[in-house]
Amino acid sequence: MAKSDEDRLLDHSYDGIQEYDNPLPRWWLWIFYATIVFVPIYYLVPGDIGAGKGMIARYEAEVAAYKASAPPPAAWDAAAFAARAKDPALLASGKTVFETNCAACHRADGGGLIGPNLTDDAWIHGGQPAQIHVTVTQGVLAKGMPSWERLLKPEQVDAVIAYVLSLHGTNPKDGKAPEGTADTTAVAAPAAPAPGA
Ligand code: HEC
């Protein structure tokens, strides 16, 4: 650009404002061209805009990968539970879990308070170990029975179910009246372990 062209006033005047016709500075132009080169790269490279995978797609891919790597736990095994339901160590830890988490509503002796009596033959949701497992893990949220699935470890759930079954027939003083339907088979004692087993 010839020196003579610099600071040459254009011969118009808008409301008294006049302007030069100077070229844009080099550095400004280079940045401008750089942005033009950058756009297609930015558009194609994975990022949050453009053709690349967006945040949501990447999140979903991560979730899918996680689910594939961690299959859901196997269904609860009632038979395996029955085999150890009388294990004194399991019952002892179940007692602790019960006193800590359940006694507030079911009373320490299971006689019932806010929640129903757990020592009688009557069950609202069924007294089979597998049914109790569902009640305890899922809860009965509408009726005030919390879901324990995320609060207790599977081992603690097993322990507390064993303990609840062991409360059957203890007939504590001033227990709540039976609620639900009788299910006497439910709480039939699991087979005692063979001697020495
Ligand atoms: C916040 C109070 C509360 C706590 C804590 C609670 N429960 Fe319950 N539970 C209830 C209520 C209320 C019901 C009755 C639900 C209904 O009427 O359907 C119930 C029902 C049950 C039943 C089903 C009884 C039946 O007749 O079918 C079982 C089993 C049970 N709870 C076990 C437990 C265990 C085990 C714990 C501790 C890990 C526990 N509950 C903690 C309130 C509670």
CSV table of N, CA and C in Angstrom, one decimal, residues 48-192:
chain,number,residue,atom,x,y,z
A,48,ASP,N,-18.4,-29.7,21.3
A,48,ASP,CA,-19.8,-29.6,21.7
A,48,ASP,C,-20.7,-29.0,20.7
A,49,ILE,N,-20.2,-28.5,19.5
A,49,ILE,CA,-21.0,-28.0,18.4
A,49,ILE,C,-20.5,-28.7,17.2
A,50,GLY,N,-21.3,-28.5,16.1
A,50,GLY,CA,-20.8,-29.0,14.8
A,50,GLY,C,-21.1,-30.5,14.7
A,51,ALA,N,-20.3,-31.1,13.8
A,51,ALA,CA,-20.6,-32.5,13.4
A,51,ALA,C,-20.1,-33.5,14.5
A,52,GLY,N,-19.2,-33.0,15.3
A,52,GLY,CA,-18.6,-33.9,16.3
A,52,GLY,C,-19.7,-34.3,17.3
A,53,LYS,N,-19.4,-35.3,18.1
A,53,LYS,CA,-20.4,-35.7,19.1
A,53,LYS,C,-20.5,-34.7,20.2
A,54,GLY,N,-21.8,-34.3,20.5
A,54,GLY,CA,-22.0,-33.3,21.5
A,54,GLY,C,-21.9,-33.9,22.9
A,55,MET,N,-22.1,-33.1,23.9
A,55,MET,CA,-22.0,-33.5,25.2
A,55,MET,C,-23.0,-34.6,25.5
A,56,ILE,N,-24.2,-34.5,25.1
A,56,ILE,CA,-25.2,-35.5,25.4
A,56,ILE,C,-24.9,-36.8,24.8
A,57,ALA,N,-24.4,-36.8,23.5
A,57,ALA,CA,-24.1,-38.0,22.8
A,57,ALA,C,-22.9,-38.7,23.5
A,58,ARG,N,-22.0,-37.9,24.0
A,58,ARG,CA,-20.8,-38.5,24.7
A,58,ARG,C,-21.2,-39.1,26.0
A,59,TYR,N,-22.1,-38.4,26.7
A,59,TYR,CA,-22.6,-38.9,28.0
A,59,TYR,C,-23.3,-40.2,27.8
A,60,GLU,N,-24.2,-40.2,26.7
A,60,GLU,CA,-24.9,-41.5,26.5
A,60,GLU,C,-24.0,-42.6,26.1
A,61,ALA,N,-23.0,-42.3,25.4
A,61,ALA,CA,-22.0,-43.3,25.0
A,61,ALA,C,-21.3,-43.9,26.3
A,62,GLU,N,-21.0,-43.0,27.2
A,62,GLU,CA,-20.3,-43.4,28.4
A,62,GLU,C,-21.3,-44.3,29.3
A,63,VAL,N,-22.5,-43.9,29.3
A,63,VAL,CA,-23.5,-44.7,30.1
A,63,VAL,C,-23.7,-46.1,29.5
A,64,ALA,N,-23.7,-46.1,28.2
A,64,ALA,CA,-23.9,-47.4,27.5
A,64,ALA,C,-22.7,-48.3,27.7
A,65,ALA,N,-21.5,-47.6,27.7
A,65,ALA,CA,-20.3,-48.4,27.9
A,65,ALA,C,-20.3,-48.9,29.4
A,66,TYR,N,-20.7,-48.1,30.3
A,66,TYR,CA,-20.7,-48.5,31.7
A,66,TYR,C,-21.7,-49.7,31.9
A,67,LYS,N,-22.9,-49.5,31.3
A,67,LYS,CA,-23.9,-50.6,31.5
A,67,LYS,C,-23.4,-51.9,30.8
A,68,ALA,N,-22.7,-51.8,29.7
A,68,ALA,CA,-22.2,-53.0,29.1
A,68,ALA,C,-21.1,-53.7,30.0
A,69,SER,N,-20.3,-52.8,30.7
A,69,SER,CA,-19.2,-53.4,31.5
A,69,SER,C,-19.7,-53.9,32.8
A,70,ALA,N,-20.9,-53.4,33.3
A,70,ALA,CA,-21.4,-53.8,34.6
A,70,ALA,C,-22.9,-54.3,34.4
A,71,PRO,N,-23.0,-55.6,34.1
A,71,PRO,CA,-24.4,-56.1,33.9
A,71,PRO,C,-25.1,-56.1,35.2
A,72,PRO,N,-26.4,-56.0,35.2
A,72,PRO,CA,-27.2,-55.9,36.4
A,72,PRO,C,-27.0,-57.1,37.3
A,73,PRO,N,-27.1,-57.0,38.6
A,73,PRO,CA,-26.9,-58.1,39.4
A,73,PRO,C,-27.9,-59.2,39.2
A,74,ALA,N,-27.5,-60.4,39.4
A,74,ALA,CA,-28.4,-61.5,39.2
A,74,ALA,C,-29.6,-61.4,40.2
A,75,ALA,N,-30.7,-62.0,39.8
A,75,ALA,CA,-31.9,-62.0,40.6
A,75,ALA,C,-31.6,-62.6,42.0
A,76,TRP,N,-32.3,-62.1,43.0
A,76,TRP,CA,-32.1,-62.6,44.3
A,76,TRP,C,-32.4,-64.1,44.4
A,77,ASP,N,-31.5,-64.8,45.1
A,77,ASP,CA,-31.5,-66.3,45.1
A,77,ASP,C,-32.2,-66.8,46.4
A,78,ALA,N,-33.5,-67.0,46.3
A,78,ALA,CA,-34.2,-67.4,47.5
A,78,ALA,C,-33.7,-68.7,48.1
A,79,ALA,N,-33.3,-69.6,47.3
A,79,ALA,CA,-32.8,-70.9,47.8
A,79,ALA,C,-31.5,-70.8,48.5
A,80,ALA,N,-30.6,-70.0,48.0
A,80,ALA,CA,-29.3,-69.7,48.6
A,80,ALA,C,-29.6,-69.0,50.0
A,81,PHE,N,-30.6,-68.2,50.0
A,81,PHE,CA,-30.9,-67.5,51.2
A,81,PHE,C,-31.4,-68.5,52.3
A,82,ALA,N,-32.4,-69.3,51.8
A,82,ALA,CA,-33.0,-70.3,52.8
A,82,ALA,C,-31.9,-71.2,53.4
A,83,ALA,N,-30.9,-71.5,52.6
A,83,ALA,CA,-29.8,-72.4,53.2
A,83,ALA,C,-29.1,-71.7,54.3
A,84,ARG,N,-29.1,-70.4,54.4
A,84,ARG,CA,-28.3,-69.8,55.5
A,84,ARG,C,-29.1,-68.9,56.4
A,85,ALA,N,-30.5,-69.0,56.2
A,85,ALA,CA,-31.3,-68.1,57.0
A,85,ALA,C,-31.2,-68.3,58.5
A,86,LYS,N,-30.7,-69.5,58.9
A,86,LYS,CA,-30.6,-69.8,60.4
A,86,LYS,C,-29.2,-69.6,60.9
A,87,ASP,N,-28.3,-69.1,60.0
A,87,ASP,CA,-26.9,-68.9,60.4
A,87,ASP,C,-26.9,-67.9,61.5
A,88,PRO,N,-26.4,-68.3,62.7
A,88,PRO,CA,-26.4,-67.3,63.9
A,88,PRO,C,-25.6,-66.0,63.6
A,89,ALA,N,-24.6,-66.1,62.8
A,89,ALA,CA,-23.8,-64.9,62.5
A,89,ALA,C,-24.7,-63.9,61.6
A,90,LEU,N,-25.4,-64.5,60.7
A,90,LEU,CA,-26.3,-63.7,59.8
A,90,LEU,C,-27.4,-63.1,60.7
A,91,LEU,N,-28.0,-63.9,61.6
A,91,LEU,CA,-29.1,-63.4,62.4
A,91,LEU,C,-28.6,-62.3,63.4
A,92,ALA,N,-27.3,-62.5,63.8
A,92,ALA,CA,-26.8,-61.5,64.7
A,92,ALA,C,-26.6,-60.1,64.0
A,93,SER,N,-26.1,-60.2,62.8
A,93,SER,CA,-26.0,-58.9,62.1
A,93,SER,C,-27.3,-58.4,61.6
A,94,GLY,N,-28.3,-59.3,61.3
A,94,GLY,CA,-29.6,-58.9,61.0
A,94,GLY,C,-30.3,-58.2,62.2
A,95,LYS,N,-30.0,-58.6,63.4
A,95,LYS,CA,-30.6,-58.0,64.6
A,95,LYS,C,-30.1,-56.5,64.6
A,96,THR,N,-28.8,-56.4,64.4
A,96,THR,CA,-28.2,-55.0,64.5
A,96,THR,C,-28.8,-54.1,63.4
A,97,VAL,N,-28.9,-54.7,62.2
A,97,VAL,CA,-29.5,-53.9,61.1
A,97,VAL,C,-31.0,-53.5,61.4
A,98,PHE,N,-31.7,-54.5,62.0
A,98,PHE,CA,-33.1,-54.2,62.3
A,98,PHE,C,-33.2,-53.1,63.4
A,99,GLU,N,-32.4,-53.3,64.4
A,99,GLU,CA,-32.5,-52.3,65.5
A,99,GLU,C,-32.1,-50.9,65.1
A,100,THR,N,-31.1,-50.9,64.1
A,100,THR,CA,-30.7,-49.6,63.7
A,100,THR,C,-31.7,-48.9,62.7
A,101,ASN,N,-32.3,-49.7,61.8
A,101,ASN,CA,-33.0,-49.1,60.7
A,101,ASN,C,-34.5,-49.4,60.8
A,102,CYS,N,-34.9,-50.4,61.4
A,102,CYS,CA,-36.3,-50.8,61.3
A,102,CYS,C,-37.1,-50.6,62.6
A,103,ALA,N,-36.4,-50.7,63.7
A,103,ALA,CA,-37.1,-50.7,65.0
A,103,ALA,C,-38.0,-49.4,65.2
A,104,ALA,N,-37.5,-48.3,64.6
A,104,ALA,CA,-38.3,-47.0,64.8
A,104,ALA,C,-39.7,-47.2,64.3
A,105,CYS,N,-40.0,-48.0,63.3
A,105,CYS,CA,-41.3,-48.2,62.8
A,105,CYS,C,-41.9,-49.5,63.1
A,106,HIS,N,-41.1,-50.5,63.3
A,106,HIS,CA,-41.6,-51.9,63.5
A,106,HIS,C,-41.4,-52.3,65.0
A,107,ARG,N,-40.8,-51.5,65.8
A,107,ARG,CA,-40.5,-51.8,67.2
A,107,ARG,C,-39.4,-52.8,67.3
A,108,ALA,N,-38.5,-52.6,68.3
A,108,ALA,CA,-37.3,-53.5,68.4
A,108,ALA,C,-37.7,-54.9,68.4
A,109,ASP,N,-38.8,-55.3,69.0
A,109,ASP,CA,-39.2,-56.7,69.0
A,109,ASP,C,-40.1,-57.1,67.8
A,110,GLY,N,-40.3,-56.2,66.9
A,110,GLY,CA,-41.1,-56.5,65.7
A,110,GLY,C,-42.6,-56.4,65.9
A,111,GLY,N,-43.0,-56.0,67.1
A,111,GLY,CA,-44.4,-56.0,67.4
A,111,GLY,C,-45.2,-55.0,66.6
A,112,GLY,N,-44.6,-54.1,66.0
A,112,GLY,CA,-45.3,-53.1,65.1
A,112,GLY,C,-45.6,-51.8,65.8
A,113,LEU,N,-45.5,-50.7,65.1
A,113,LEU,CA,-45.7,-49.4,65.6
A,113,LEU,C,-46.4,-48.6,64.5
A,114,ILE,N,-45.5,-47.9,63.7
A,114,ILE,CA,-46.0,-47.3,62.5
A,114,ILE,C,-46.2,-48.4,61.4
A,115,GLY,N,-45.3,-49.2,61.4
A,115,GLY,CA,-45.3,-50.4,60.4
A,115,GLY,C,-46.0,-51.5,61.1
A,116,PRO,N,-46.4,-52.5,60.3
A,116,PRO,CA,-47.2,-53.6,60.9
A,116,PRO,C,-46.3,-54.6,61.7
A,117,ASN,N,-47.1,-55.4,62.5
A,117,ASN,CA,-46.5,-56.4,63.3
A,117,ASN,C,-45.8,-57.4,62.4
A,118,LEU,N,-44.5,-57.7,62.6
A,118,LEU,CA,-43.8,-58.6,61.7
A,118,LEU,C,-43.7,-60.0,62.4
A,119,THR,N,-44.3,-60.2,63.5
A,119,THR,CA,-44.1,-61.5,64.2
A,119,THR,C,-45.3,-62.4,64.1
A,120,ASP,N,-46.4,-61.9,63.5
A,120,ASP,CA,-47.6,-62.7,63.4
A,120,ASP,C,-47.6,-63.4,62.1
A,121,ASP,N,-48.8,-64.2,61.9
A,121,ASP,CA,-48.9,-64.9,60.6
A,121,ASP,C,-49.4,-64.1,59.4
A,122,ALA,N,-49.8,-62.9,59.7
A,122,ALA,CA,-50.5,-62.0,58.7
A,122,ALA,C,-49.4,-61.2,58.0
A,123,TRP,N,-49.6,-61.2,56.7
A,123,TRP,CA,-48.7,-60.4,55.9
A,123,TRP,C,-49.5,-59.6,54.8
A,124,ILE,N,-49.2,-58.3,54.7
A,124,ILE,CA,-49.9,-57.5,53.7
A,124,ILE,C,-49.3,-57.8,52.3
A,125,HIS,N,-47.9,-58.0,52.3
A,125,HIS,CA,-47.2,-58.1,51.0
A,125,HIS,C,-46.6,-59.5,50.9
A,126,GLY,N,-47.1,-60.4,51.7
A,126,GLY,CA,-46.6,-61.8,51.6
A,126,GLY,C,-45.4,-62.1,52.5
A,127,GLY,N,-45.4,-63.3,53.0
A,127,GLY,CA,-44.4,-63.6,54.0
A,127,GLY,C,-43.3,-64.6,53.5
A,128,GLN,N,-43.4,-64.9,52.2
A,128,GLN,CA,-42.3,-65.7,51.6
A,128,GLN,C,-41.0,-64.9,51.6
A,129,PRO,N,-39.9,-65.5,51.9
A,129,PRO,CA,-38.6,-64.7,51.9
A,129,PRO,C,-38.5,-63.9,50.7
A,130,ALA,N,-38.8,-64.4,49.5
A,130,ALA,CA,-38.7,-63.7,48.3
A,130,ALA,C,-39.6,-62.4,48.3
A,131,GLN,N,-40.8,-62.6,48.9
A,131,GLN,CA,-41.8,-61.5,48.9
A,131,GLN,C,-41.3,-60.4,49.9
A,132,ILE,N,-40.8,-60.9,51.0
A,132,ILE,CA,-40.2,-59.9,52.0
A,132,ILE,C,-39.0,-59.2,51.4
A,133,HIS,N,-38.3,-59.9,50.6
A,133,HIS,CA,-37.1,-59.3,49.9
A,133,HIS,C,-37.6,-58.2,49.0
A,134,VAL,N,-38.7,-58.4,48.3
A,134,VAL,CA,-39.2,-57.3,47.5
A,134,VAL,C,-39.7,-56.2,48.3
A,135,THR,N,-40.4,-56.5,49.4
A,135,THR,CA,-41.0,-55.4,50.2
A,135,THR,C,-39.8,-54.5,50.8
A,136,VAL,N,-38.8,-55.2,51.3
A,136,VAL,CA,-37.7,-54.5,51.9
A,136,VAL,C,-36.9,-53.7,50.9
A,137,THR,N,-36.6,-54.3,49.8
A,137,THR,CA,-35.7,-53.6,48.8
A,137,THR,C,-36.5,-52.5,48.1
A,138,GLN,N,-37.7,-52.8,47.7
A,138,GLN,CA,-38.5,-51.8,47.0
A,138,GLN,C,-39.2,-50.8,47.9
A,139,GLY,N,-39.6,-51.3,49.1
A,139,GLY,CA,-40.4,-50.5,50.0
A,139,GLY,C,-41.8,-50.4,49.5
A,140,VAL,N,-42.6,-49.8,50.4
A,140,VAL,CA,-44.0,-49.5,50.0
A,140,VAL,C,-44.2,-48.0,50.2
A,141,LEU,N,-43.6,-47.3,49.3
A,141,LEU,CA,-43.4,-45.8,49.5
A,141,LEU,C,-44.7,-45.1,49.9
A,142,ALA,N,-45.8,-45.5,49.2
A,142,ALA,CA,-47.1,-44.8,49.4
A,142,ALA,C,-47.6,-45.0,50.9
A,143,LYS,N,-47.2,-46.1,51.5
A,143,LYS,CA,-47.6,-46.4,52.9
A,143,LYS,C,-46.6,-46.1,53.9
A,144,GLY,N,-45.5,-45.6,53.5
A,144,GLY,CA,-44.5,-45.2,54.5
A,144,GLY,C,-43.4,-46.2,54.8
A,145,MET,N,-43.3,-47.2,54.0
A,145,MET,CA,-42.2,-48.2,54.2
A,145,MET,C,-41.2,-47.8,53.2
A,146,PRO,N,-40.0,-47.4,53.7
A,146,PRO,CA,-38.9,-47.0,52.8
A,146,PRO,C,-38.4,-48.1,51.9
A,147,SER,N,-37.7,-47.7,50.9
A,147,SER,CA,-37.0,-48.7,50.0
A,147,SER,C,-35.6,-48.8,50.6
A,148,TRP,N,-35.1,-50.0,50.8
A,148,TRP,CA,-33.8,-50.1,51.5
A,148,TRP,C,-32.7,-50.5,50.5
A,149,GLU,N,-33.1,-50.6,49.2
A,149,GLU,CA,-32.2,-51.1,48.2
A,149,GLU,C,-30.9,-50.4,48.2
A,150,ARG,N,-31.0,-49.0,48.3
A,150,ARG,CA,-29.8,-48.2,48.2
A,150,ARG,C,-29.2,-47.9,49.5
A,151,LEU,N,-29.9,-48.2,50.6
A,151,LEU,CA,-29.4,-47.9,51.9
A,151,LEU,C,-28.7,-49.0,52.6
A,152,LEU,N,-29.0,-50.2,52.3
A,152,LEU,CA,-28.4,-51.4,52.9
A,152,LEU,C,-27.7,-52.2,51.8
A,153,LYS,N,-26.6,-52.8,52.2
A,153,LYS,CA,-25.9,-53.7,51.3
A,153,LYS,C,-26.7,-55.0,51.1
A,154,PRO,N,-26.6,-55.7,50.0
A,154,PRO,CA,-27.3,-56.9,49.8
A,154,PRO,C,-27.2,-57.9,51.0
A,155,GLU,N,-26.0,-57.9,51.5
A,155,GLU,CA,-25.7,-58.8,52.6
A,155,GLU,C,-26.5,-58.4,53.9
A,156,GLN,N,-26.7,-57.1,54.1
A,156,GLN,CA,-27.5,-56.6,55.2
A,156,GLN,C,-28.9,-56.8,55.0
A,157,VAL,N,-29.4,-56.8,53.7
A,157,VAL,CA,-30.8,-57.0,53.4
A,157,VAL,C,-31.1,-58.5,53.8
A,158,ASP,N,-30.2,-59.4,53.3
A,158,ASP,CA,-30.4,-60.8,53.6
A,158,ASP,C,-30.4,-61.0,55.1
A,159,ALA,N,-29.5,-60.4,55.8
A,159,ALA,CA,-29.4,-60.6,57.3
A,159,ALA,C,-30.7,-60.1,57.9
A,160,VAL,N,-31.2,-59.0,57.5
A,160,VAL,CA,-32.4,-58.4,58.2
A,160,VAL,C,-33.6,-59.3,57.8
A,161,ILE,N,-33.7,-59.8,56.6
A,161,ILE,CA,-34.8,-60.7,56.3
A,161,ILE,C,-34.7,-62.0,57.2
A,162,ALA,N,-33.6,-62.5,57.3
A,162,ALA,CA,-33.4,-63.7,58.2
A,162,ALA,C,-33.9,-63.4,59.6
A,163,TYR,N,-33.5,-62.2,60.0
A,163,TYR,CA,-33.9,-61.8,61.4
A,163,TYR,C,-35.4,-61.6,61.5
A,164,VAL,N,-36.0,-61.0,60.5
A,164,VAL,CA,-37.5,-60.8,60.5
A,164,VAL,C,-38.1,-62.2,60.6
A,165,LEU,N,-37.7,-63.1,59.8
A,165,LEU,CA,-38.3,-64.5,59.8
A,165,LEU,C,-38.1,-65.1,61.2
A,166,SER,N,-37.0,-64.8,61.8
A,166,SER,CA,-36.8,-65.4,63.1
A,166,SER,C,-37.7,-64.8,64.2
A,167,LEU,N,-38.2,-63.7,63.9
A,167,LEU,CA,-39.2,-63.0,64.9
A,167,LEU,C,-40.5,-63.7,64.8
A,168,HIS,N,-40.8,-64.5,63.8
A,168,HIS,CA,-42.1,-65.0,63.7
A,168,HIS,C,-42.5,-65.9,64.9
A,169,GLY,N,-43.7,-65.6,65.3
A,169,GLY,CA,-44.3,-66.4,66.4
A,169,GLY,C,-43.7,-66.0,67.8
A,170,THR,N,-42.9,-64.9,67.9
A,170,THR,CA,-42.4,-64.5,69.2
A,170,THR,C,-43.5,-63.9,70.0
A,171,ASN,N,-44.5,-63.4,69.3
A,171,ASN,CA,-45.7,-62.9,70.0
A,171,ASN,C,-45.4,-61.9,71.1
A,172,PRO,N,-44.7,-60.8,70.8
A,172,PRO,CA,-44.3,-59.8,71.8
A,172,PRO,C,-45.6,-59.1,72.4
A,173,LYS,N,-45.4,-58.6,73.6
A,173,LYS,CA,-46.5,-58.0,74.4
A,173,LYS,C,-46.9,-56.7,73.7
A,174,ASP,N,-48.2,-56.5,73.6
A,174,ASP,CA,-48.8,-55.3,73.0
A,174,ASP,C,-48.5,-55.1,71.6
A,175,GLY,N,-48.3,-56.2,70.9
A,175,GLY,CA,-48.0,-56.1,69.4
A,175,GLY,C,-49.2,-55.6,68.7
A,176,LYS,N,-49.0,-55.1,67.5
A,176,LYS,CA,-50.2,-54.6,66.7
A,176,LYS,C,-51.0,-55.8,66.2
A,177,ALA,N,-52.3,-55.5,66.0
A,177,ALA,CA,-53.2,-56.5,65.5
A,177,ALA,C,-52.7,-57.0,64.1
A,178,PRO,N,-52.9,-58.2,63.8
A,178,PRO,CA,-52.5,-58.7,62.5
A,178,PRO,C,-53.1,-57.9,61.4
A,179,GLU,N,-52.4,-57.6,60.3
A,179,GLU,CA,-52.8,-56.9,59.1
A,179,GLU,C,-52.5,-57.8,57.9
A,180,GLY,N,-53.5,-57.8,57.0
A,180,GLY,CA,-53.2,-58.6,55.8
A,180,GLY,C,-53.7,-60.0,55.9
A,181,THR,N,-53.2,-60.9,55.1
A,181,THR,CA,-53.7,-62.3,55.1
A,181,THR,C,-52.7,-63.2,55.7
A,182,ALA,N,-53.2,-64.2,56.3
A,182,ALA,CA,-52.3,-65.2,57.0
A,182,ALA,C,-51.5,-65.9,55.9
A,183,ASP,N,-50.2,-66.1,56.2
A,183,ASP,CA,-49.4,-66.9,55.3
A,183,ASP,C,-48.5,-67.7,56.2
A,184,THR,N,-49.0,-68.9,56.6
A,184,THR,CA,-48.2,-69.6,57.6
A,184,THR,C,-47.1,-70.4,57.0
A,185,THR,N,-47.2,-70.8,55.7
A,185,THR,CA,-46.2,-71.5,55.1
A,185,THR,C,-44.9,-70.6,55.0
A,186,ALA,N,-45.2,-69.4,54.8
A,186,ALA,CA,-44.2,-68.4,54.6
A,186,ALA,C,-43.1,-68.5,55.6
A,187,VAL,N,-43.4,-68.5,56.8
A,187,VAL,CA,-42.4,-68.4,57.8
A,187,VAL,C,-42.0,-69.8,58.4
A,188,ALA,N,-42.5,-70.8,57.7
A,188,ALA,CA,-42.0,-72.1,58.2
A,188,ALA,C,-40.5,-72.1,58.2
A,189,ALA,N,-40.0,-72.6,59.3
A,189,ALA,CA,-38.5,-72.4,59.4
A,189,ALA,C,-37.8,-73.1,58.3
A,190,PRO,N,-36.8,-72.4,57.8
A,190,PRO,CA,-36.0,-73.0,56.7
A,190,PRO,C,-35.3,-74.3,57.3
A,191,ALA,N,-35.1,-75.2,56.5
A,191,ALA,CA,-34.5,-76.5,57.0
A,191,ALA,C,-33.2,-76.2,57.8
A,192,ALA,N,-33.2,-76.8,59.0
A,192,ALA,CA,-32.0,-76.6,59.8
A,192,ALA,C,-30.8,-77.2,59.2
